[in-house]
mmCIF file of C-alpha atoms in Angstrom:
data_model
loop_
_atom_site.group_PDB
_atom_site.id
_atom_site.type_symbol
_atom_site.label_atom_id
_atom_site.label_comp_id
_atom_site.label_asym_id
_atom_site.label_seq_id
_atom_site.Cartn_x
_atom_site.Cartn_y
_atom_site.Cartn_z
ATOM 1 C CA UNK M 1 -17.375 -3.506 18.770
ATOM 2 C CA UNK M 2 -18.455 -1.488 15.728
ATOM 3 C CA UNK M 3 -15.305 -1.055 12.219
ATOM 4 C CA UNK M 4 -16.014 1.999 10.762
ATOM 5 C CA UNK M 5 -14.232 -0.175 7.130
ATOM 6 C CA UNK M 6 -11.679 -2.837 8.743
ATOM 7 C CA UNK M 7 -11.100 -4.054 5.381
ATOM 8 C CA UNK M 8 -8.802 -1.164 5.087
ATOM 9 C CA UNK M 9 -7.474 -0.017 7.937
ATOM 10 C CA UNK M 10 -4.643 -1.606 8.962
ATOM 11 C CA UNK M 11 -3.394 0.836 5.443
ATOM 12 C CA UNK M 12 -3.000 3.252 8.816
ATOM 13 C CA UNK M 13 -0.858 4.272 11.531
ATOM 14 C CA UNK M 14 -1.886 3.212 14.718
ATOM 15 C CA UNK M 15 0.769 4.124 17.331
ATOM 16 C CA UNK M 16 -1.216 7.648 18.010
ATOM 17 C CA UNK M 17 -4.184 5.378 20.091
ATOM 18 C CA UNK M 18 -5.378 9.306 20.438
ATOM 19 C CA UNK M 19 -5.862 9.151 16.207
ATOM 20 C CA UNK M 20 -9.016 8.606 13.997
ATOM 21 C CA UNK M 21 -8.592 5.735 13.393
ATOM 22 C CA UNK M 22 -8.147 4.686 17.119
ATOM 23 C CA UNK M 23 -11.812 5.563 17.933
ATOM 24 C CA UNK M 24 -13.105 4.778 14.814
ATOM 25 C CA UNK M 25 -11.757 1.241 15.395
ATOM 26 C CA UNK M 26 -12.501 0.752 19.327
ATOM 27 C CA UNK M 27 -15.423 2.937 18.327
ATOM 28 C CA UNK M 28 -19.348 0.334 20.351
ATOM 29 C CA UNK M 29 -22.725 0.929 18.894
ATOM 30 C CA UNK M 30 -23.069 4.317 20.675
ATOM 31 C CA UNK M 31 -19.790 6.730 19.447
ATOM 32 C CA UNK M 32 -17.430 8.225 21.998
ATOM 33 C CA UNK M 33 -17.598 11.693 22.588
ATOM 34 C CA UNK M 34 -14.177 12.017 22.193
ATOM 35 C CA UNK M 35 -15.151 10.542 18.475
ATOM 36 C CA UNK M 36 -17.725 12.837 17.429
ATOM 37 C CA UNK M 37 -16.142 15.690 18.350
ATOM 38 C CA UNK M 38 -18.033 17.601 21.035
ATOM 39 C CA UNK M 39 -15.860 17.698 23.920
ATOM 40 C CA UNK M 40 -13.659 19.857 22.118
ATOM 41 C CA UNK M 41 -14.245 21.791 19.598
ATOM 42 C CA UNK M 42 -13.201 25.309 18.814
ATOM 43 C CA UNK M 43 -10.372 24.455 15.522
ATOM 44 C CA UNK M 44 -14.486 23.003 13.669
ATOM 45 C CA UNK M 45 -15.809 26.465 14.040
ATOM 46 C CA UNK M 46 -13.117 27.957 11.189
ATOM 47 C CA UNK M 47 -13.587 24.864 9.314
ATOM 48 C CA UNK M 48 -16.758 24.874 6.147
ATOM 49 C CA UNK M 49 -19.907 24.210 7.025
ATOM 50 C CA UNK M 50 -22.674 23.860 3.888
ATOM 51 C CA UNK M 51 -24.666 21.355 5.028
ATOM 52 C CA UNK M 52 -25.485 22.870 8.544
ATOM 53 C CA UNK M 53 -23.759 23.861 11.458
ATOM 54 C CA UNK M 54 -23.600 20.744 13.081
ATOM 55 C CA UNK M 55 -21.594 19.389 10.250
ATOM 56 C CA UNK M 56 -18.416 20.048 9.798
ATOM 57 C CA UNK M 57 -14.990 19.393 7.199
ATOM 58 C CA UNK M 58 -12.238 16.863 7.447
ATOM 59 C CA UNK M 59 -10.246 17.053 6.115
ATOM 60 C CA UNK M 60 -7.813 14.843 3.189
ATOM 61 C CA UNK M 61 -4.774 14.047 5.818
ATOM 62 C CA UNK M 62 -7.177 12.660 8.597
ATOM 63 C CA UNK M 63 -7.318 8.644 8.424
ATOM 64 C CA UNK M 64 -11.237 8.912 8.292
ATOM 65 C CA UNK M 65 -10.525 10.573 5.254
ATOM 66 C CA UNK M 66 -9.042 8.290 3.039
ATOM 67 C CA UNK M 67 -10.679 4.908 4.962
ATOM 68 C CA UNK M 68 -13.785 6.379 3.507
ATOM 69 C CA UNK M 69 -12.984 7.490 0.407
ATOM 70 C CA UNK M 70 -10.887 4.577 -0.663
ATOM 71 C CA UNK M 71 -14.041 2.511 0.407
ATOM 72 C CA UNK M 72 -16.431 4.331 -2.114
ATOM 73 C CA UNK M 73 -14.367 5.539 -4.625
ATOM 74 C CA UNK M 74 -13.398 1.077 -4.721
ATOM 75 C CA UNK M 75 -16.401 -0.045 -4.860
ATOM 76 C CA UNK M 76 -18.304 2.527 -7.432
ATOM 77 C CA UNK M 77 -15.199 1.577 -9.493
ATOM 78 C CA UNK M 78 -16.185 -2.644 -9.285
ATOM 79 C CA UNK M 79 -19.750 -1.180 -10.762
ATOM 80 C CA UNK M 80 -18.040 1.027 -13.722
ATOM 81 C CA UNK M 81 -17.655 4.128 -12.407
ATOM 82 C CA UNK M 82 -15.510 6.537 -11.782
ATOM 83 C CA UNK M 83 -15.796 8.504 -8.133
ATOM 84 C CA UNK M 84 -13.652 11.825 -7.044
ATOM 85 C CA UNK M 85 -14.272 12.815 -4.287
ATOM 86 C CA UNK M 86 -14.611 16.401 -3.129
ATOM 87 C CA UNK M 87 -15.129 16.890 0.195
ATOM 88 C CA UNK M 88 -16.549 14.946 3.080
ATOM 89 C CA UNK M 89 -17.992 16.484 5.723
ATOM 90 C CA UNK M 90 -18.175 14.404 10.210
ATOM 91 C CA UNK M 91 -21.194 15.035 12.358
ATOM 92 C CA UNK M 92 -19.515 16.547 15.015
ATOM 93 C CA UNK M 93 -23.392 16.597 17.940
ATOM 94 C CA UNK M 94 -22.711 19.938 19.051
ATOM 95 C CA UNK M 95 -25.974 21.381 19.405
ATOM 96 C CA UNK M 96 -28.031 20.220 21.972
ATOM 97 C CA UNK M 97 -30.261 18.364 19.025
ATOM 98 C CA UNK M 98 -27.956 16.684 17.295
ATOM 99 C CA UNK M 99 -26.562 15.542 20.605
ATOM 100 C CA UNK M 100 -29.389 14.538 21.710
ATOM 101 C CA UNK M 101 -30.062 12.030 19.002
ATOM 102 C CA UNK M 102 -27.541 11.185 19.356
ATOM 103 C CA UNK M 103 -27.991 9.898 22.983
ATOM 104 C CA UNK M 104 -31.545 8.587 21.748
ATOM 105 C CA UNK M 105 -29.777 6.425 18.905
ATOM 106 C CA UNK M 106 -26.460 5.349 21.585
ATOM 107 C CA UNK M 107 -30.054 4.191 24.519
ATOM 108 C CA UNK M 108 -31.648 1.783 20.973
ATOM 109 C CA UNK M 109 -28.572 1.348 20.360
ATOM 110 C CA UNK M 110 -28.192 -0.709 23.554
ATOM 111 C CA UNK M 111 -31.986 -1.180 24.125
ATOM 112 C CA UNK M 112 -31.613 -3.695 21.207
ATOM 113 C CA UNK M 113 -28.222 -5.377 22.385
ATOM 114 C CA UNK M 114 -29.992 -6.854 25.264
ATOM 115 C CA UNK M 115 -33.102 -7.844 22.503
ATOM 116 C CA UNK M 116 -30.481 -9.952 20.450
ATOM 117 C CA UNK M 117 -28.974 -11.324 23.313
ATOM 118 C CA UNK M 118 -26.178 -8.658 22.737
ATOM 119 C CA UNK M 119 -26.063 -8.750 19.766
ATOM 120 C CA UNK M 120 -27.478 -4.565 18.057
ATOM 121 C CA UNK M 121 -26.141 -5.421 14.621
ATOM 122 C CA UNK M 122 -24.818 -1.768 14.201
ATOM 123 C CA UNK M 123 -23.358 -1.582 10.259
ATOM 124 C CA UNK M 124 -21.983 1.471 9.104
ATOM 125 C CA UNK M 125 -24.076 2.354 5.173
ATOM 126 C CA UNK M 126 -24.673 4.654 2.571
ATOM 127 C CA UNK M 127 -28.005 7.418 1.964
ATOM 128 C CA UNK M 128 -27.928 8.904 -0.957
ATOM 129 C CA UNK M 129 -29.695 11.808 -2.064
ATOM 130 C CA UNK M 130 -30.051 15.446 -3.360
ATOM 131 C CA UNK M 131 -28.161 17.952 -1.805
ATOM 132 C CA UNK M 132 -31.209 19.416 -0.320
ATOM 133 C CA UNK M 133 -32.672 16.183 1.438
ATOM 134 C CA UNK M 134 -29.066 15.486 2.881
ATOM 135 C CA UNK M 135 -28.655 18.829 4.442
ATOM 136 C CA UNK M 136 -32.738 18.434 5.955
ATOM 137 C CA UNK M 137 -31.869 15.087 7.037
ATOM 138 C CA UNK M 138 -28.280 16.218 8.820
ATOM 139 C CA UNK M 139 -30.580 19.879 9.948
ATOM 140 C CA UNK M 140 -34.476 17.341 10.844
ATOM 141 C CA UNK M 141 -33.671 14.232 10.397
ATOM 142 C CA UNK M 142 -35.617 11.725 8.279
ATOM 143 C CA UNK M 143 -38.788 12.698 6.427
ATOM 144 C CA UNK M 144 -41.926 9.979 5.504
ATOM 145 C CA UNK M 145 -40.271 8.648 1.575
ATOM 146 C CA UNK M 146 -42.005 9.320 -1.131
ATOM 147 C CA UNK M 147 -39.166 7.285 -3.338
ATOM 148 C CA UNK M 148 -41.422 4.032 -4.734
ATOM 149 C CA UNK M 149 -40.577 1.447 -2.540
ATOM 150 C CA UNK M 150 -39.846 -1.890 -3.982
ATOM 151 C CA UNK M 151 -39.637 -3.772 -0.565
ATOM 152 C CA UNK M 152 -41.963 -2.435 2.571
ATOM 153 C CA UNK M 153 -42.168 0.901 3.203
ATOM 154 C CA UNK M 154 -39.428 2.439 4.741
ATOM 155 C CA UNK M 155 -36.292 3.660 4.753
ATOM 156 C CA UNK M 156 -33.297 2.014 2.519
ATOM 157 C CA UNK M 157 -30.183 2.557 2.569
ATOM 158 C CA UNK M 158 -27.203 0.405 1.581
ATOM 159 C CA UNK M 159 -24.200 -1.501 2.609
ATOM 160 C CA UNK M 160 -21.469 0.465 2.002
ATOM 161 C CA UNK M 161 -19.330 -2.210 -0.330
ATOM 162 C CA UNK M 162 -22.940 -1.660 -2.670
ATOM 163 C CA UNK M 163 -22.469 2.096 -2.326
ATOM 164 C CA UNK M 164 -23.703 1.907 -6.431
ATOM 165 C CA UNK M 165 -27.552 1.266 -4.685
ATOM 166 C CA UNK M 166 -27.193 4.555 -2.638
ATOM 167 C CA UNK M 167 -26.092 6.837 -5.776
ATOM 168 C CA UNK M 168 -28.694 6.660 -7.544
ATOM 169 C CA UNK M 169 -31.086 7.781 -5.641
ATOM 170 C CA UNK M 170 -28.167 10.751 -5.571
ATOM 171 C CA UNK M 171 -28.565 13.406 -7.759
ATOM 172 C CA UNK M 172 -25.999 14.964 -8.637
ATOM 173 C CA UNK M 173 -26.904 19.427 -7.694
ATOM 174 C CA UNK M 174 -26.003 23.396 -9.778
ATOM 175 C CA UNK M 175 -21.978 21.554 -9.571
ATOM 176 C CA UNK M 176 -22.460 18.471 -10.682
ATOM 177 C CA UNK M 177 -21.700 16.962 -6.915
ATOM 178 C CA UNK M 178 -23.814 14.427 -5.428
ATOM 179 C CA UNK M 179 -24.105 13.939 -2.448
ATOM 180 C CA UNK M 180 -24.329 11.283 -0.162
ATOM 181 C CA UNK M 181 -24.369 10.880 3.339
ATOM 182 C CA UNK M 182 -22.489 7.241 5.657
ATOM 183 C CA UNK M 183 -24.711 5.872 8.664
ATOM 184 C CA UNK M 184 -24.962 4.282 11.443
ATOM 185 C CA UNK M 185 -27.783 1.803 11.653
ATOM 186 C CA UNK M 186 -29.375 -0.026 14.078
ATOM 187 C CA UNK M 187 -30.559 -3.564 12.074
ATOM 188 C CA UNK M 188 -31.042 -6.046 15.107
ATOM 189 C CA UNK M 189 -32.066 -9.462 13.341
ATOM 190 C CA UNK M 190 -32.995 -9.010 10.091
ATOM 191 C CA UNK M 191 -35.743 -10.698 7.911
ATOM 192 C CA UNK M 192 -36.439 -10.867 3.732
ATOM 193 C CA UNK M 193 -39.028 -8.277 3.114
ATOM 194 C CA UNK M 194 -39.937 -10.202 -1.212
ATOM 195 C CA UNK M 195 -40.334 -7.603 -3.679
ATOM 196 C CA UNK M 196 -43.577 -5.674 -3.934
ATOM 197 C CA UNK M 197 -44.113 -5.719 -1.078
ATOM 198 C CA UNK M 198 -46.305 -2.782 0.892
ATOM 199 C CA UNK M 199 -44.338 -4.265 4.146
ATOM 200 C CA UNK M 200 -44.040 -1.585 7.122
ATOM 201 C CA UNK M 201 -43.452 -2.540 10.039
ATOM 202 C CA UNK M 202 -41.689 -6.054 11.028
ATOM 203 C CA UNK M 203 -43.816 -9.661 10.324
ATOM 204 C CA UNK M 204 -43.640 -10.016 14.496
ATOM 205 C CA UNK M 205 -41.388 -8.913 17.287
ATOM 206 C CA UNK M 206 -38.386 -11.830 16.765
ATOM 207 C CA UNK M 207 -37.677 -9.079 13.095
ATOM 208 C CA UNK M 208 -36.518 -5.806 13.697
ATOM 209 C CA UNK M 209 -35.675 -4.669 11.089
ATOM 210 C CA UNK M 210 -34.947 -6.055 7.075
ATOM 211 C CA UNK M 211 -33.085 -6.914 3.602
ATOM 212 C CA UNK M 212 -33.653 -7.401 0.293
ATOM 213 C CA UNK M 213 -31.670 -9.937 0.318
ATOM 214 C CA UNK M 214 -30.857 -11.831 2.988
ATOM 215 C CA UNK M 215 -27.786 -14.317 1.867
ATOM 216 C CA UNK M 216 -25.974 -10.913 -0.400
ATOM 217 C CA UNK M 217 -28.422 -7.947 1.736
ATOM 218 C CA UNK M 218 -27.767 -4.787 -1.031
ATOM 219 C CA UNK M 219 -30.871 -3.160 0.576
ATOM 220 C CA UNK M 220 -30.774 -2.602 4.563
ATOM 221 C CA UNK M 221 -34.385 -1.134 5.454
ATOM 222 C CA UNK M 222 -35.612 0.308 8.238
ATOM 223 C CA UNK M 223 -39.319 1.115 8.646
ATOM 224 C CA UNK M 224 -40.390 4.131 9.259
ATOM 225 C CA UNK M 225 -41.713 4.076 12.723
ATOM 226 C CA UNK M 226 -38.261 3.406 13.751
ATOM 227 C CA UNK M 227 -35.725 5.820 10.788
ATOM 228 C CA UNK M 228 -35.182 8.226 13.549
ATOM 229 C CA UNK M 229 -33.613 6.572 15.792
ATOM 230 C CA UNK M 230 -32.017 3.374 13.497
ATOM 231 C CA UNK M 231 -30.073 5.529 11.835
ATOM 232 C CA UNK M 232 -27.458 8.296 12.774
ATOM 233 C CA UNK M 233 -25.852 10.774 10.086
ATOM 234 C CA UNK M 234 -21.976 10.146 10.806
ATOM 235 C CA UNK M 235 -20.204 11.728 7.485
ATOM 236 C CA UNK M 236 -22.115 13.787 4.908
ATOM 237 C CA UNK M 237 -19.801 13.115 1.493
ATOM 238 C CA UNK M 238 -19.450 14.747 -1.123
ATOM 239 C CA UNK M 239 -18.217 13.477 -5.138
ATOM 240 C CA UNK M 240 -18.224 13.107 -8.714
ATOM 241 C CA UNK M 241 -18.820 10.582 -10.500
ATOM 242 C CA UNK M 242 -19.477 9.287 -14.184
ATOM 243 C CA UNK M 243 -19.319 5.524 -16.125
ATOM 244 C CA UNK M 244 -15.559 5.075 -17.194
ATOM 245 C CA UNK M 245 -15.066 6.862 -20.892
ATOM 246 C CA UNK M 246 -14.274 4.277 -24.237
ATOM 247 C CA UNK M 247 -10.256 4.714 -23.904
ATOM 248 C CA UNK M 248 -10.159 4.121 -19.724
ATOM 249 C CA UNK M 249 -8.024 1.968 -19.420
ATOM 250 C CA UNK M 250 -8.263 1.186 -15.959
ATOM 251 C CA UNK M 251 -11.651 -0.849 -17.084
ATOM 252 C CA UNK M 252 -10.319 -1.864 -20.606
ATOM 253 C CA UNK M 253 -8.002 -3.468 -21.948
ATOM 254 C CA UNK M 254 -9.186 -2.639 -25.583
ATOM 255 C CA UNK M 255 -10.206 0.216 -27.214
ATOM 256 C CA UNK M 256 -11.906 -1.895 -29.755
ATOM 257 C CA UNK M 257 -15.248 -2.397 -29.974
ATOM 258 C CA UNK M 258 -15.712 -5.911 -30.164
ATOM 259 C CA UNK M 259 -17.402 -7.314 -33.687
ATOM 260 C CA UNK M 260 -20.083 -9.724 -33.028
ATOM 261 C CA UNK M 261 -22.794 -11.105 -34.048
ATOM 262 C CA UNK M 262 -26.376 -9.536 -32.790
ATOM 263 C CA UNK M 263 -27.736 -11.335 -29.345
ATOM 264 C CA UNK M 264 -30.536 -9.777 -28.355
ATOM 265 C CA UNK M 265 -30.323 -8.153 -24.818
ATOM 266 C CA UNK M 266 -32.663 -10.149 -22.224
ATOM 267 C CA UNK M 267 -30.315 -13.204 -23.616
ATOM 268 C CA UNK M 268 -27.929 -11.716 -23.115
ATOM 269 C CA UNK M 269 -28.637 -10.969 -19.326
ATOM 270 C CA UNK M 270 -29.817 -14.198 -18.734
ATOM 271 C CA UNK M 271 -26.539 -15.624 -19.733
ATOM 272 C CA UNK M 272 -24.530 -12.936 -18.028
ATOM 273 C CA UNK M 273 -26.162 -13.594 -14.459
ATOM 274 C CA UNK M 274 -24.899 -17.176 -14.388
ATOM 275 C CA UNK M 275 -21.725 -15.330 -13.790
ATOM 276 C CA UNK M 276 -22.102 -12.415 -12.591
ATOM 277 C CA UNK M 277 -22.527 -11.061 -8.467
ATOM 278 C CA UNK M 278 -26.311 -9.603 -8.184
ATOM 279 C CA UNK M 279 -26.128 -6.263 -7.902
ATOM 280 C CA UNK M 280 -23.851 -6.128 -11.438
ATOM 281 C CA UNK M 281 -26.800 -7.957 -13.577
ATOM 282 C CA UNK M 282 -29.637 -4.868 -11.884
ATOM 283 C CA UNK M 283 -27.325 -2.230 -12.844
ATOM 284 C CA UNK M 284 -27.152 -3.179 -16.367
ATOM 285 C CA UNK M 285 -30.979 -4.314 -16.509
ATOM 286 C CA UNK M 286 -31.483 -0.959 -15.233
ATOM 287 C CA UNK M 287 -29.338 0.810 -18.182
ATOM 288 C CA UNK M 288 -31.030 -1.493 -20.079
ATOM 289 C CA UNK M 289 -34.613 0.776 -18.824
ATOM 290 C CA UNK M 290 -32.988 3.767 -19.495
ATOM 291 C CA UNK M 291 -31.874 2.929 -23.004
ATOM 292 C CA UNK M 292 -35.250 2.139 -23.978
ATOM 293 C CA UNK M 293 -36.640 5.077 -21.880
ATOM 294 C CA UNK M 294 -33.997 6.731 -23.834
ATOM 295 C CA UNK M 295 -31.704 8.613 -21.217
ATOM 296 C CA UNK M 296 -29.517 7.504 -22.506
ATOM 297 C CA UNK M 297 -27.320 6.342 -25.905
ATOM 298 C CA UNK M 298 -26.785 3.162 -27.404
ATOM 299 C CA UNK M 299 -23.538 3.617 -27.321
ATOM 300 C CA UNK M 300 -23.389 4.094 -23.362
ATOM 301 C CA UNK M 301 -25.544 1.170 -22.818
ATOM 302 C CA UNK M 302 -23.538 -1.009 -24.625
ATOM 303 C CA UNK M 303 -20.027 0.805 -22.868
ATOM 304 C CA UNK M 304 -21.286 0.049 -19.523
ATOM 305 C CA UNK M 305 -21.810 -3.482 -20.611
ATOM 306 C CA UNK M 306 -18.640 -3.008 -21.003
ATOM 307 C CA UNK M 307 -16.686 -1.731 -18.060
ATOM 308 C CA UNK M 308 -18.546 -4.760 -16.338
ATOM 309 C CA UNK M 309 -18.839 -7.528 -18.125
ATOM 310 C CA UNK M 310 -16.084 -7.247 -19.278
ATOM 311 C CA UNK M 311 -14.678 -7.475 -23.022
ATOM 312 C CA UNK M 312 -13.885 -10.973 -22.801
ATOM 313 C CA UNK M 313 -16.639 -12.381 -20.979
ATOM 314 C CA UNK M 314 -18.555 -10.834 -23.456
ATOM 315 C CA UNK M 315 -16.424 -12.208 -26.337
ATOM 316 C CA UNK M 316 -17.097 -15.693 -25.587
ATOM 317 C CA UNK M 317 -20.823 -15.663 -24.718
ATOM 318 C CA UNK M 318 -21.392 -14.240 -28.089
ATOM 319 C CA UNK M 319 -19.171 -16.390 -29.729
ATOM 320 C CA UNK M 320 -21.004 -19.614 -28.182
ATOM 321 C CA UNK M 321 -24.600 -18.213 -29.191
ATOM 322 C CA UNK M 322 -23.144 -17.414 -33.119
ATOM 323 C CA UNK M 323 -22.927 -21.418 -32.839
ATOM 324 C CA UNK M 324 -25.965 -21.862 -31.120
ATOM 325 C CA UNK M 325 -28.238 -19.936 -33.648
ATOM 326 C CA UNK M 326 -25.387 -19.927 -36.767
ATOM 327 C CA UNK M 327 -26.149 -17.384 -37.995
ATOM 328 C CA UNK M 328 -23.483 -15.207 -40.188
ATOM 329 C CA UNK M 329 -22.638 -11.471 -38.208
ATOM 330 C CA UNK M 330 -25.881 -8.716 -37.781
ATOM 331 C CA UNK M 331 -25.169 -4.851 -37.467
ATOM 332 C CA UNK M 332 -24.860 -4.395 -34.139
ATOM 333 C CA UNK M 333 -23.059 -5.748 -30.441
ATOM 334 C CA UNK M 334 -26.568 -6.574 -29.172
ATOM 335 C CA UNK M 335 -30.754 -6.659 -30.100
ATOM 336 C CA UNK M 336 -32.618 -4.438 -27.625
#
């Protein structure tokens, strides 16, 4: 059984068996007609369709809107970003070609289930891109990846609890909105793909897809040969995202910048890696690189590190470093 955000669904009422929540909780790897919305489209015909005719707006009163919104906002918040969802759109599969894609996905899901002994390993995952690319994907399917491929040649998606990985590719549109797809993905049996690999297919018949880390994946890798059969875009989420400001009390217990010692930034990252999860360290490392390339300011870098690591941990690390080198305070929080 495939459950969308099962850790959050308990917050919604279950008394109506025909509600969106009931459809989600009882969905498997192949969406039903009632779930996809193809059995009744009159109410959707009057809704806004900014991407293509196959998408209809989800009301913010619907359970699925609340589930998707809460998961995205809370996950990005843990990475130091304040997200505000503007709209959620659902693929209703009313067009003949989109209906064919749905049926194809179901067939491949069932085939994978047989291949893998009863578990096709279907997951929900995020995919971030520009508004125009999102529109092309929903209308015509995925094209060959053009971005830098760090773990082989394929389409990279991120798990539902790690949307930041996909948000990095979701460039803001002319109105400052970012857009991401929430897709069902047939993963089958996964294998670890090493960094800088040039792999473009499973390494052997045993495997079906890849991840960057078996224990804690931040990337699902669907090979290009399977991208339009094993990925089913179901929702488009339009949102705004910004890093928390210095005075935001939700992320910082104190508005005072720590007055601490000079410390080489690589040393700080190495020390933080002993306390923070991998995705947090990757986020800090990426922003340090952006700072060196003059994409963000020094203050923005410092604020993000404080948001992610927290002042208490930073102060402890810097004080420990001071004791080791026995050096008086210098002229900055971190050295780069």
